[in-house]
Amino acid sequence: RTSERATRTSPEPANIMAPFRYHQYHIVGRHVPTDAQPEPQIYRMKLWSLDDTRAKSKFWYFLSRLKKVKKANGQIIACNEIFEEDTTSIKNYGVWIRYQSRTGFHNAYKEYREISMNKAVDALYEEMASRHRVRAPCLQIIKIALVADADVKRDNTIQFLGRKEPVSFPVVNKVLRADAKSQKTTFKYTRPNFSAM
């Protein structure tokens, strides 16, 4: 018994500092070829999901409602993750969504300032869960696009663009640095002051 407990390892903790949770996938699928339809129509979809397995499930969820194709009589041709070229500069993203609340279905438009589209989708899911109590399966992203600074609508995004007044952030922790490298030392001698004693 003691040896079993010694060899048992604890599960690894989840990566708390992950860059983002949701990934963008490009999925291509079609109906299985039959004698009546040897070359079926091919459908492709871009969507966000936690992993590729859930992305394929979402693909069949939407496709079965749009066309007469379901997972039982369909096949996935390709499933690729989409990566952005520039993830170092901040951009404005506009997101068009449809979600189900306690009262019914609603269309909405949201704006986010993030460095990547995946982070904007992360922020969308977090905001909808906290502010509107929308569960992740009840939220559908219709469209997401880059928005120019001149076309931004929401006040929460406009405040960072400096339209009404210039954006300024206070320096809360001002660190005094030496003028030259020769004056930079780890320990500085200061004359003791005995005037208070």
mmCIF file with all atom_site columns, C-alpha atoms in Angstrom:
data_model
loop_
_atom_site.group_PDB
_atom_site.id
_atom_site.type_symbol
_atom_site.label_atom_id
_atom_site.label_alt_id
_atom_site.label_comp_id
_atom_site.label_asym_id
_atom_site.label_entity_id
_atom_site.label_seq_id
_atom_site.pdbx_PDB_ins_code
_atom_site.Cartn_x
_atom_site.Cartn_y
_atom_site.Cartn_z
_atom_site.occupancy
_atom_site.B_iso_or_equiv
_atom_site.pdbx_formal_charge
_atom_site.auth_seq_id
_atom_site.auth_comp_id
_atom_site.auth_asym_id
_atom_site.auth_atom_id
_atom_site.pdbx_PDB_model_num
ATOM 1   C CA . ARG A 1 1   ? 0.000   0.000  0.000   1.00 0.00 ? 1   ARG A CA 1
ATOM 2   C CA . THR A 1 2   ? 2.760   2.438  0.898   1.00 0.00 ? 2   THR A CA 1
ATOM 3   C CA . SER A 1 3   ? 4.604   1.744  -2.361  1.00 0.00 ? 3   SER A CA 1
ATOM 4   C CA . GLU A 1 4   ? 1.434   2.422  -4.361  1.00 0.00 ? 4   GLU A CA 1
ATOM 5   C CA . ARG A 1 5   ? 0.977   5.778  -2.659  1.00 0.00 ? 5   ARG A CA 1
ATOM 6   C CA . ALA A 1 6   ? 4.588   6.696  -3.272  1.00 0.00 ? 6   ALA A CA 1
ATOM 7   C CA . THR A 1 7   ? 4.405   5.987  -7.015  1.00 0.00 ? 7   THR A CA 1
ATOM 8   C CA . ARG A 1 8   ? 1.073   7.773  -7.504  1.00 0.00 ? 8   ARG A CA 1
ATOM 9   C CA . THR A 1 9   ? 1.610   11.211 -9.016  1.00 0.00 ? 9   THR A CA 1
ATOM 10  C CA . SER A 1 10  ? -0.676  14.200 -8.675  1.00 0.00 ? 10  SER A CA 1
ATOM 11  C CA . PRO A 1 11  ? -2.236  15.614 -11.868 1.00 0.00 ? 11  PRO A CA 1
ATOM 12  C CA . GLU A 1 12  ? -0.430  18.565 -13.423 1.00 0.00 ? 12  GLU A CA 1
ATOM 13  C CA . PRO A 1 13  ? -2.042  21.939 -12.673 1.00 0.00 ? 13  PRO A CA 1
ATOM 14  C CA . ALA A 1 14  ? -3.778  23.757 -15.521 1.00 0.00 ? 14  ALA A CA 1
ATOM 15  C CA . ASN A 1 15  ? -1.806  26.423 -17.335 1.00 0.00 ? 15  ASN A CA 1
ATOM 16  C CA . ILE A 1 16  ? -3.170  29.540 -15.661 1.00 0.00 ? 16  ILE A CA 1
ATOM 17  C CA . MET A 1 17  ? -1.046  31.955 -17.713 1.00 0.00 ? 17  MET A CA 1
ATOM 18  C CA . ALA A 1 18  ? -2.219  30.650 -21.100 1.00 0.00 ? 18  ALA A CA 1
ATOM 19  C CA . PRO A 1 19  ? -2.160  33.352 -23.811 1.00 0.00 ? 19  PRO A CA 1
ATOM 20  C CA . PHE A 1 20  ? -5.768  32.684 -24.814 1.00 0.00 ? 20  PHE A CA 1
ATOM 21  C CA . ARG A 1 21  ? -8.419  29.997 -24.449 1.00 0.00 ? 21  ARG A CA 1
ATOM 22  C CA . TYR A 1 22  ? -10.292 30.201 -27.741 1.00 0.00 ? 22  TYR A CA 1
ATOM 23  C CA . HIS A 1 23  ? -8.651  29.329 -31.045 1.00 0.00 ? 23  HIS A CA 1
ATOM 24  C CA . GLN A 1 24  ? -9.852  30.080 -34.555 1.00 0.00 ? 24  GLN A CA 1
ATOM 25  C CA . TYR A 1 25  ? -10.372 27.078 -36.849 1.00 0.00 ? 25  TYR A CA 1
ATOM 26  C CA . HIS A 1 26  ? -11.104 26.715 -40.544 1.00 0.00 ? 26  HIS A CA 1
ATOM 27  C CA . ILE A 1 27  ? -13.114 23.544 -41.187 1.00 0.00 ? 27  ILE A CA 1
ATOM 28  C CA . VAL A 1 28  ? -14.079 22.065 -44.550 1.00 0.00 ? 28  VAL A CA 1
ATOM 29  C CA . GLY A 1 29  ? -16.681 19.299 -44.818 1.00 0.00 ? 29  GLY A CA 1
ATOM 30  C CA . ARG A 1 30  ? -19.238 17.717 -47.121 1.00 0.00 ? 30  ARG A CA 1
ATOM 31  C CA . HIS A 1 31  ? -21.824 14.980 -47.465 1.00 0.00 ? 31  HIS A CA 1
ATOM 32  C CA . VAL A 1 32  ? -20.430 11.466 -48.012 1.00 0.00 ? 32  VAL A CA 1
ATOM 33  C CA . PRO A 1 33  ? -20.318 10.739 -51.786 1.00 0.00 ? 33  PRO A CA 1
ATOM 34  C CA . THR A 1 34  ? -23.156 8.454  -52.974 1.00 0.00 ? 34  THR A CA 1
ATOM 35  C CA . ASP A 1 35  ? -24.173 6.908  -56.301 1.00 0.00 ? 35  ASP A CA 1
ATOM 36  C CA . ALA A 1 36  ? -26.849 9.567  -56.723 1.00 0.00 ? 36  ALA A CA 1
ATOM 37  C CA . GLN A 1 37  ? -24.432 12.390 -55.762 1.00 0.00 ? 37  GLN A CA 1
ATOM 38  C CA . PRO A 1 38  ? -20.814 11.346 -56.475 1.00 0.00 ? 38  PRO A CA 1
ATOM 39  C CA . GLU A 1 39  ? -19.449 14.908 -56.030 1.00 0.00 ? 39  GLU A CA 1
ATOM 40  C CA . PRO A 1 40  ? -21.372 16.565 -53.166 1.00 0.00 ? 40  PRO A CA 1
ATOM 41  C CA . GLN A 1 41  ? -21.240 20.252 -52.357 1.00 0.00 ? 41  GLN A CA 1
ATOM 42  C CA . ILE A 1 42  ? -18.285 21.293 -50.143 1.00 0.00 ? 42  ILE A CA 1
ATOM 43  C CA . TYR A 1 43  ? -18.911 23.620 -47.195 1.00 0.00 ? 43  TYR A CA 1
ATOM 44  C CA . ARG A 1 44  ? -16.354 25.570 -45.199 1.00 0.00 ? 44  ARG A CA 1
ATOM 45  C CA . MET A 1 45  ? -16.661 27.487 -41.962 1.00 0.00 ? 45  MET A CA 1
ATOM 46  C CA . LYS A 1 46  ? -14.500 29.654 -39.697 1.00 0.00 ? 46  LYS A CA 1
ATOM 47  C CA . LEU A 1 47  ? -15.293 29.366 -36.011 1.00 0.00 ? 47  LEU A CA 1
ATOM 48  C CA . TRP A 1 48  ? -13.809 29.692 -32.532 1.00 0.00 ? 48  TRP A CA 1
ATOM 49  C CA . SER A 1 49  ? -13.490 26.842 -30.089 1.00 0.00 ? 49  SER A CA 1
ATOM 50  C CA . LEU A 1 50  ? -11.367 25.580 -27.209 1.00 0.00 ? 50  LEU A CA 1
ATOM 51  C CA . ASP A 1 51  ? -9.891  22.746 -29.316 1.00 0.00 ? 51  ASP A CA 1
ATOM 52  C CA . ASP A 1 52  ? -10.288 21.064 -32.713 1.00 0.00 ? 52  ASP A CA 1
ATOM 53  C CA . THR A 1 53  ? -12.652 18.360 -31.413 1.00 0.00 ? 53  THR A CA 1
ATOM 54  C CA . ARG A 1 54  ? -15.135 20.955 -30.159 1.00 0.00 ? 54  ARG A CA 1
ATOM 55  C CA . ALA A 1 55  ? -14.653 22.928 -33.386 1.00 0.00 ? 55  ALA A CA 1
ATOM 56  C CA . LYS A 1 56  ? -15.737 19.921 -35.470 1.00 0.00 ? 56  LYS A CA 1
ATOM 57  C CA . SER A 1 57  ? -18.738 19.443 -33.220 1.00 0.00 ? 57  SER A CA 1
ATOM 58  C CA . LYS A 1 58  ? -19.708 23.108 -33.709 1.00 0.00 ? 58  LYS A CA 1
ATOM 59  C CA . PHE A 1 59  ? -19.265 22.701 -37.473 1.00 0.00 ? 59  PHE A CA 1
ATOM 60  C CA . TRP A 1 60  ? -21.796 19.859 -37.587 1.00 0.00 ? 60  TRP A CA 1
ATOM 61  C CA . TYR A 1 61  ? -24.112 21.786 -35.244 1.00 0.00 ? 61  TYR A CA 1
ATOM 62  C CA . PHE A 1 62  ? -24.333 24.755 -37.624 1.00 0.00 ? 62  PHE A CA 1
ATOM 63  C CA . LEU A 1 63  ? -24.209 22.785 -40.884 1.00 0.00 ? 63  LEU A CA 1
ATOM 64  C CA . SER A 1 64  ? -27.058 20.459 -39.888 1.00 0.00 ? 64  SER A CA 1
ATOM 65  C CA . ARG A 1 65  ? -29.245 23.526 -39.328 1.00 0.00 ? 65  ARG A CA 1
ATOM 66  C CA . LEU A 1 66  ? -28.261 25.179 -42.617 1.00 0.00 ? 66  LEU A CA 1
ATOM 67  C CA . LYS A 1 67  ? -28.129 22.173 -44.991 1.00 0.00 ? 67  LYS A CA 1
ATOM 68  C CA . LYS A 1 68  ? -29.339 18.581 -45.008 1.00 0.00 ? 68  LYS A CA 1
ATOM 69  C CA . VAL A 1 69  ? -25.965 17.258 -43.881 1.00 0.00 ? 69  VAL A CA 1
ATOM 70  C CA . LYS A 1 70  ? -25.200 15.828 -40.454 1.00 0.00 ? 70  LYS A CA 1
ATOM 71  C CA . LYS A 1 71  ? -22.276 14.058 -38.798 1.00 0.00 ? 71  LYS A CA 1
ATOM 72  C CA . ALA A 1 72  ? -23.703 10.561 -39.515 1.00 0.00 ? 72  ALA A CA 1
ATOM 73  C CA . ASN A 1 73  ? -23.751 11.109 -43.297 1.00 0.00 ? 73  ASN A CA 1
ATOM 74  C CA . GLY A 1 74  ? -20.950 13.681 -43.590 1.00 0.00 ? 74  GLY A CA 1
ATOM 75  C CA . GLN A 1 75  ? -17.163 13.817 -43.567 1.00 0.00 ? 75  GLN A CA 1
ATOM 76  C CA . ILE A 1 76  ? -14.544 16.369 -42.534 1.00 0.00 ? 76  ILE A CA 1
ATOM 77  C CA . ILE A 1 77  ? -12.084 17.165 -45.325 1.00 0.00 ? 77  ILE A CA 1
ATOM 78  C CA . ALA A 1 78  ? -9.837  19.599 -43.447 1.00 0.00 ? 78  ALA A CA 1
ATOM 79  C CA . CYS A 1 79  ? -9.548  21.159 -39.995 1.00 0.00 ? 79  CYS A CA 1
ATOM 80  C CA . ASN A 1 80  ? -6.829  23.810 -39.647 1.00 0.00 ? 80  ASN A CA 1
ATOM 81  C CA . GLU A 1 81  ? -6.093  26.374 -36.971 1.00 0.00 ? 81  GLU A CA 1
ATOM 82  C CA . ILE A 1 82  ? -5.769  29.966 -38.190 1.00 0.00 ? 82  ILE A CA 1
ATOM 83  C CA . PHE A 1 83  ? -2.945  32.124 -36.812 1.00 0.00 ? 83  PHE A CA 1
ATOM 84  C CA . GLU A 1 84  ? -2.668  35.905 -37.134 1.00 0.00 ? 84  GLU A CA 1
ATOM 85  C CA . GLU A 1 85  ? 0.419   37.578 -38.580 1.00 0.00 ? 85  GLU A CA 1
ATOM 86  C CA . ASP A 1 86  ? 0.601   40.540 -36.187 1.00 0.00 ? 86  ASP A CA 1
ATOM 87  C CA . THR A 1 87  ? -0.065  39.868 -32.505 1.00 0.00 ? 87  THR A CA 1
ATOM 88  C CA . THR A 1 88  ? 2.149   42.639 -31.101 1.00 0.00 ? 88  THR A CA 1
ATOM 89  C CA . SER A 1 89  ? 0.108   45.796 -31.826 1.00 0.00 ? 89  SER A CA 1
ATOM 90  C CA . ILE A 1 90  ? -3.257  46.656 -30.330 1.00 0.00 ? 90  ILE A CA 1
ATOM 91  C CA . LYS A 1 91  ? -6.254  46.832 -32.662 1.00 0.00 ? 91  LYS A CA 1
ATOM 92  C CA . ASN A 1 92  ? -9.998  47.517 -32.539 1.00 0.00 ? 92  ASN A CA 1
ATOM 93  C CA . TYR A 1 93  ? -12.265 44.522 -33.140 1.00 0.00 ? 93  TYR A CA 1
ATOM 94  C CA . GLY A 1 94  ? -15.998 44.636 -33.831 1.00 0.00 ? 94  GLY A CA 1
ATOM 95  C CA . VAL A 1 95  ? -17.962 41.463 -33.054 1.00 0.00 ? 95  VAL A CA 1
ATOM 96  C CA . TRP A 1 96  ? -21.487 40.722 -34.264 1.00 0.00 ? 96  TRP A CA 1
ATOM 97  C CA . ILE A 1 97  ? -23.156 38.046 -32.126 1.00 0.00 ? 97  ILE A CA 1
ATOM 98  C CA . ARG A 1 98  ? -26.431 36.252 -31.526 1.00 0.00 ? 98  ARG A CA 1
ATOM 99  C CA . TYR A 1 99  ? -27.139 34.936 -28.062 1.00 0.00 ? 99  TYR A CA 1
ATOM 100 C CA . GLN A 1 100 ? -29.899 33.314 -26.058 1.00 0.00 ? 100 GLN A CA 1
ATOM 101 C CA . SER A 1 101 ? -30.899 34.937 -22.777 1.00 0.00 ? 101 SER A CA 1
ATOM 102 C CA . ARG A 1 102 ? -33.546 33.948 -20.235 1.00 0.00 ? 102 ARG A CA 1
ATOM 103 C CA . THR A 1 103 ? -36.209 35.784 -22.270 1.00 0.00 ? 103 THR A CA 1
ATOM 104 C CA . GLY A 1 104 ? -35.292 34.977 -25.868 1.00 0.00 ? 104 GLY A CA 1
ATOM 105 C CA . PHE A 1 105 ? -32.773 35.408 -28.692 1.00 0.00 ? 105 PHE A CA 1
ATOM 106 C CA . HIS A 1 106 ? -30.967 38.723 -29.250 1.00 0.00 ? 106 HIS A CA 1
ATOM 107 C CA . ASN A 1 107 ? -28.553 40.206 -31.774 1.00 0.00 ? 107 ASN A CA 1
ATOM 108 C CA . ALA A 1 108 ? -25.749 42.420 -30.463 1.00 0.00 ? 108 ALA A CA 1
ATOM 109 C CA . TYR A 1 109 ? -22.608 44.262 -31.509 1.00 0.00 ? 109 TYR A CA 1
ATOM 110 C CA . LYS A 1 110 ? -19.550 44.499 -29.228 1.00 0.00 ? 110 LYS A CA 1
ATOM 111 C CA . GLU A 1 111 ? -16.186 46.223 -29.545 1.00 0.00 ? 111 GLU A CA 1
ATOM 112 C CA . TYR A 1 112 ? -12.859 45.239 -27.996 1.00 0.00 ? 112 TYR A CA 1
ATOM 113 C CA . ARG A 1 113 ? -9.312  46.599 -28.053 1.00 0.00 ? 113 ARG A CA 1
ATOM 114 C CA . GLU A 1 114 ? -6.961  43.617 -28.058 1.00 0.00 ? 114 GLU A CA 1
ATOM 115 C CA . ILE A 1 115 ? -3.730  42.483 -29.692 1.00 0.00 ? 115 ILE A CA 1
ATOM 116 C CA . SER A 1 116 ? -5.309  39.481 -31.448 1.00 0.00 ? 116 SER A CA 1
ATOM 117 C CA . MET A 1 117 ? -8.678  38.211 -32.599 1.00 0.00 ? 117 MET A CA 1
ATOM 118 C CA . ASN A 1 118 ? -8.481  35.232 -30.244 1.00 0.00 ? 118 ASN A CA 1
ATOM 119 C CA . LYS A 1 119 ? -8.021  37.537 -27.250 1.00 0.00 ? 119 LYS A CA 1
ATOM 120 C CA . ALA A 1 120 ? -11.005 39.602 -28.404 1.00 0.00 ? 120 ALA A CA 1
ATOM 121 C CA . VAL A 1 121 ? -13.124 36.431 -28.485 1.00 0.00 ? 121 VAL A CA 1
ATOM 122 C CA . ASP A 1 122 ? -11.872 35.541 -24.993 1.00 0.00 ? 122 ASP A CA 1
ATOM 123 C CA . ALA A 1 123 ? -12.945 38.974 -23.770 1.00 0.00 ? 123 ALA A CA 1
ATOM 124 C CA . LEU A 1 124 ? -16.317 38.539 -25.493 1.00 0.00 ? 124 LEU A CA 1
ATOM 125 C CA . TYR A 1 125 ? -17.078 35.240 -23.744 1.00 0.00 ? 125 TYR A CA 1
ATOM 126 C CA . GLU A 1 126 ? -15.981 36.650 -20.370 1.00 0.00 ? 126 GLU A CA 1
ATOM 127 C CA . GLU A 1 127 ? -18.095 39.804 -20.748 1.00 0.00 ? 127 GLU A CA 1
ATOM 128 C CA . MET A 1 128 ? -21.198 37.957 -21.947 1.00 0.00 ? 128 MET A CA 1
ATOM 129 C CA . ALA A 1 129 ? -20.907 35.505 -19.051 1.00 0.00 ? 129 ALA A CA 1
ATOM 130 C CA . SER A 1 130 ? -20.449 38.200 -16.407 1.00 0.00 ? 130 SER A CA 1
ATOM 131 C CA . ARG A 1 131 ? -22.605 41.050 -17.680 1.00 0.00 ? 131 ARG A CA 1
ATOM 132 C CA . HIS A 1 132 ? -25.419 39.131 -19.412 1.00 0.00 ? 132 HIS A CA 1
ATOM 133 C CA . ARG A 1 133 ? -25.212 35.690 -17.732 1.00 0.00 ? 133 ARG A CA 1
ATOM 134 C CA . VAL A 1 134 ? -24.905 34.004 -21.141 1.00 0.00 ? 134 VAL A CA 1
ATOM 135 C CA . ARG A 1 135 ? -23.494 30.476 -21.158 1.00 0.00 ? 135 ARG A CA 1
ATOM 136 C CA . ALA A 1 136 ? -20.910 29.640 -23.809 1.00 0.00 ? 136 ALA A CA 1
ATOM 137 C CA . PRO A 1 137 ? -23.153 27.194 -25.791 1.00 0.00 ? 137 PRO A CA 1
ATOM 138 C CA . CYS A 1 138 ? -25.847 29.900 -26.047 1.00 0.00 ? 138 CYS A CA 1
ATOM 139 C CA . LEU A 1 139 ? -23.491 32.365 -27.777 1.00 0.00 ? 139 LEU A CA 1
ATOM 140 C CA . GLN A 1 140 ? -22.935 32.359 -31.551 1.00 0.00 ? 140 GLN A CA 1
ATOM 141 C CA . ILE A 1 141 ? -20.410 34.602 -33.287 1.00 0.00 ? 141 ILE A CA 1
ATOM 142 C CA . ILE A 1 142 ? -21.795 35.810 -36.617 1.00 0.00 ? 142 ILE A CA 1
ATOM 143 C CA . LYS A 1 143 ? -18.905 37.992 -37.721 1.00 0.00 ? 143 LYS A CA 1
ATOM 144 C CA . ILE A 1 144 ? -15.725 39.574 -36.375 1.00 0.00 ? 144 ILE A CA 1
ATOM 145 C CA . ALA A 1 145 ? -13.765 42.289 -38.149 1.00 0.00 ? 145 ALA A CA 1
ATOM 146 C CA . LEU A 1 146 ? -11.099 44.945 -37.644 1.00 0.00 ? 146 LEU A CA 1
ATOM 147 C CA . VAL A 1 147 ? -12.572 48.410 -37.040 1.00 0.00 ? 147 VAL A CA 1
ATOM 148 C CA . ALA A 1 148 ? -10.733 51.618 -37.927 1.00 0.00 ? 148 ALA A CA 1
ATOM 149 C CA . ASP A 1 149 ? -10.315 54.270 -35.218 1.00 0.00 ? 149 ASP A CA 1
ATOM 150 C CA . ALA A 1 150 ? -12.712 56.591 -37.080 1.00 0.00 ? 150 ALA A CA 1
ATOM 151 C CA . ASP A 1 151 ? -15.456 53.927 -37.212 1.00 0.00 ? 151 ASP A CA 1
ATOM 152 C CA . VAL A 1 152 ? -15.425 52.957 -33.516 1.00 0.00 ? 152 VAL A CA 1
ATOM 153 C CA . LYS A 1 153 ? -18.898 53.362 -31.917 1.00 0.00 ? 153 LYS A CA 1
ATOM 154 C CA . ARG A 1 154 ? -18.686 52.334 -28.263 1.00 0.00 ? 154 ARG A CA 1
ATOM 155 C CA . ASP A 1 155 ? -17.653 54.871 -25.605 1.00 0.00 ? 155 ASP A CA 1
ATOM 156 C CA . ASN A 1 156 ? -15.584 52.293 -23.757 1.00 0.00 ? 156 ASN A CA 1
ATOM 157 C CA . THR A 1 157 ? -13.360 51.950 -26.850 1.00 0.00 ? 157 THR A CA 1
ATOM 158 C CA . ILE A 1 158 ? -13.431 55.643 -27.837 1.00 0.00 ? 158 ILE A CA 1
ATOM 159 C CA . GLN A 1 159 ? -11.933 56.697 -24.481 1.00 0.00 ? 159 GLN A CA 1
ATOM 160 C CA . PHE A 1 160 ? -8.622  55.060 -25.446 1.00 0.00 ? 160 PHE A CA 1
ATOM 161 C CA . LEU A 1 161 ? -8.423  56.777 -28.855 1.00 0.00 ? 161 LEU A CA 1
ATOM 162 C CA . GLY A 1 162 ? -8.172  60.391 -27.623 1.00 0.00 ? 162 GLY A CA 1
ATOM 163 C CA . ARG A 1 163 ? -11.038 61.822 -29.679 1.00 0.00 ? 163 ARG A CA 1
ATOM 164 C CA . LYS A 1 164 ? -12.548 64.070 -26.986 1.00 0.00 ? 164 LYS A CA 1
ATOM 165 C CA . GLU A 1 165 ? -9.375  64.690 -24.959 1.00 0.00 ? 165 GLU A CA 1
ATOM 166 C CA . PRO A 1 166 ? -5.813  63.389 -25.263 1.00 0.00 ? 166 PRO A CA 1
ATOM 167 C CA . VAL A 1 167 ? -5.123  60.108 -23.490 1.00 0.00 ? 167 VAL A CA 1
ATOM 168 C CA . SER A 1 168 ? -2.688  60.408 -20.590 1.00 0.00 ? 168 SER A CA 1
ATOM 169 C CA . PHE A 1 169 ? -1.749  57.924 -17.916 1.00 0.00 ? 169 PHE A CA 1
ATOM 170 C CA . PRO A 1 170 ? -0.219  59.077 -14.589 1.00 0.00 ? 170 PRO A CA 1
ATOM 171 C CA . VAL A 1 171 ? 3.213   57.848 -13.580 1.00 0.00 ? 171 VAL A CA 1
ATOM 172 C CA . VAL A 1 172 ? 2.479   56.238 -10.233 1.00 0.00 ? 172 VAL A CA 1
ATOM 173 C CA . ASN A 1 173 ? 5.925   54.789 -9.565  1.00 0.00 ? 173 ASN A CA 1
ATOM 174 C CA . LYS A 1 174 ? 8.603   57.245 -10.623 1.00 0.00 ? 174 LYS A CA 1
ATOM 175 C CA . VAL A 1 175 ? 12.081  55.699 -10.432 1.00 0.00 ? 175 VAL A CA 1
ATOM 176 C CA . LEU A 1 176 ? 15.028  58.099 -10.294 1.00 0.00 ? 176 LEU A CA 1
ATOM 177 C CA . ARG A 1 177 ? 17.910  56.896 -12.388 1.00 0.00 ? 177 ARG A CA 1
ATOM 178 C CA . ALA A 1 178 ? 21.523  58.037 -12.606 1.00 0.00 ? 178 ALA A CA 1
ATOM 179 C CA . ASP A 1 179 ? 22.466  60.450 -15.400 1.00 0.00 ? 179 ASP A CA 1
ATOM 180 C CA . ALA A 1 180 ? 25.478  58.406 -16.485 1.00 0.00 ? 180 ALA A CA 1
ATOM 181 C CA . LYS A 1 181 ? 26.523  54.794 -16.165 1.00 0.00 ? 181 LYS A CA 1
ATOM 182 C CA . SER A 1 182 ? 29.611  55.838 -14.204 1.00 0.00 ? 182 SER A CA 1
ATOM 183 C CA . GLN A 1 183 ? 27.393  57.244 -11.440 1.00 0.00 ? 183 GLN A CA 1
ATOM 184 C CA . LYS A 1 184 ? 25.281  54.090 -11.219 1.00 0.00 ? 184 LYS A CA 1
ATOM 185 C CA . THR A 1 185 ? 26.206  52.048 -8.144  1.00 0.00 ? 185 THR A CA 1
ATOM 186 C CA . THR A 1 186 ? 24.486  49.364 -6.130  1.00 0.00 ? 186 THR A CA 1
ATOM 187 C CA . PHE A 1 187 ? 25.341  50.942 -2.747  1.00 0.00 ? 187 PHE A CA 1
ATOM 188 C CA . LYS A 1 188 ? 25.616  54.708 -2.208  1.00 0.00 ? 188 LYS A CA 1
ATOM 189 C CA . TYR A 1 189 ? 27.345  56.327 0.768   1.00 0.00 ? 189 TYR A CA 1
ATOM 190 C CA . THR A 1 190 ? 25.312  59.008 2.516   1.00 0.00 ? 190 THR A CA 1
ATOM 191 C CA . ARG A 1 191 ? 26.552  61.125 5.413   1.00 0.00 ? 191 ARG A CA 1
ATOM 192 C CA . PRO A 1 192 ? 24.642  60.329 8.631   1.00 0.00 ? 192 PRO A CA 1
ATOM 193 C CA . ASN A 1 193 ? 22.363  63.089 9.850   1.00 0.00 ? 193 ASN A CA 1
ATOM 194 C CA . PHE A 1 194 ? 22.343  63.527 13.663  1.00 0.00 ? 194 PHE A CA 1
ATOM 195 C CA . SER A 1 195 ? 20.397  66.775 13.731  1.00 0.00 ? 195 SER A CA 1
ATOM 196 C CA . ALA A 1 196 ? 17.154  65.068 14.885  1.00 0.00 ? 196 ALA A CA 1
ATOM 197 C CA . MET A 1 197 ? 18.876  63.506 17.917  1.00 0.00 ? 197 MET A CA 1
#
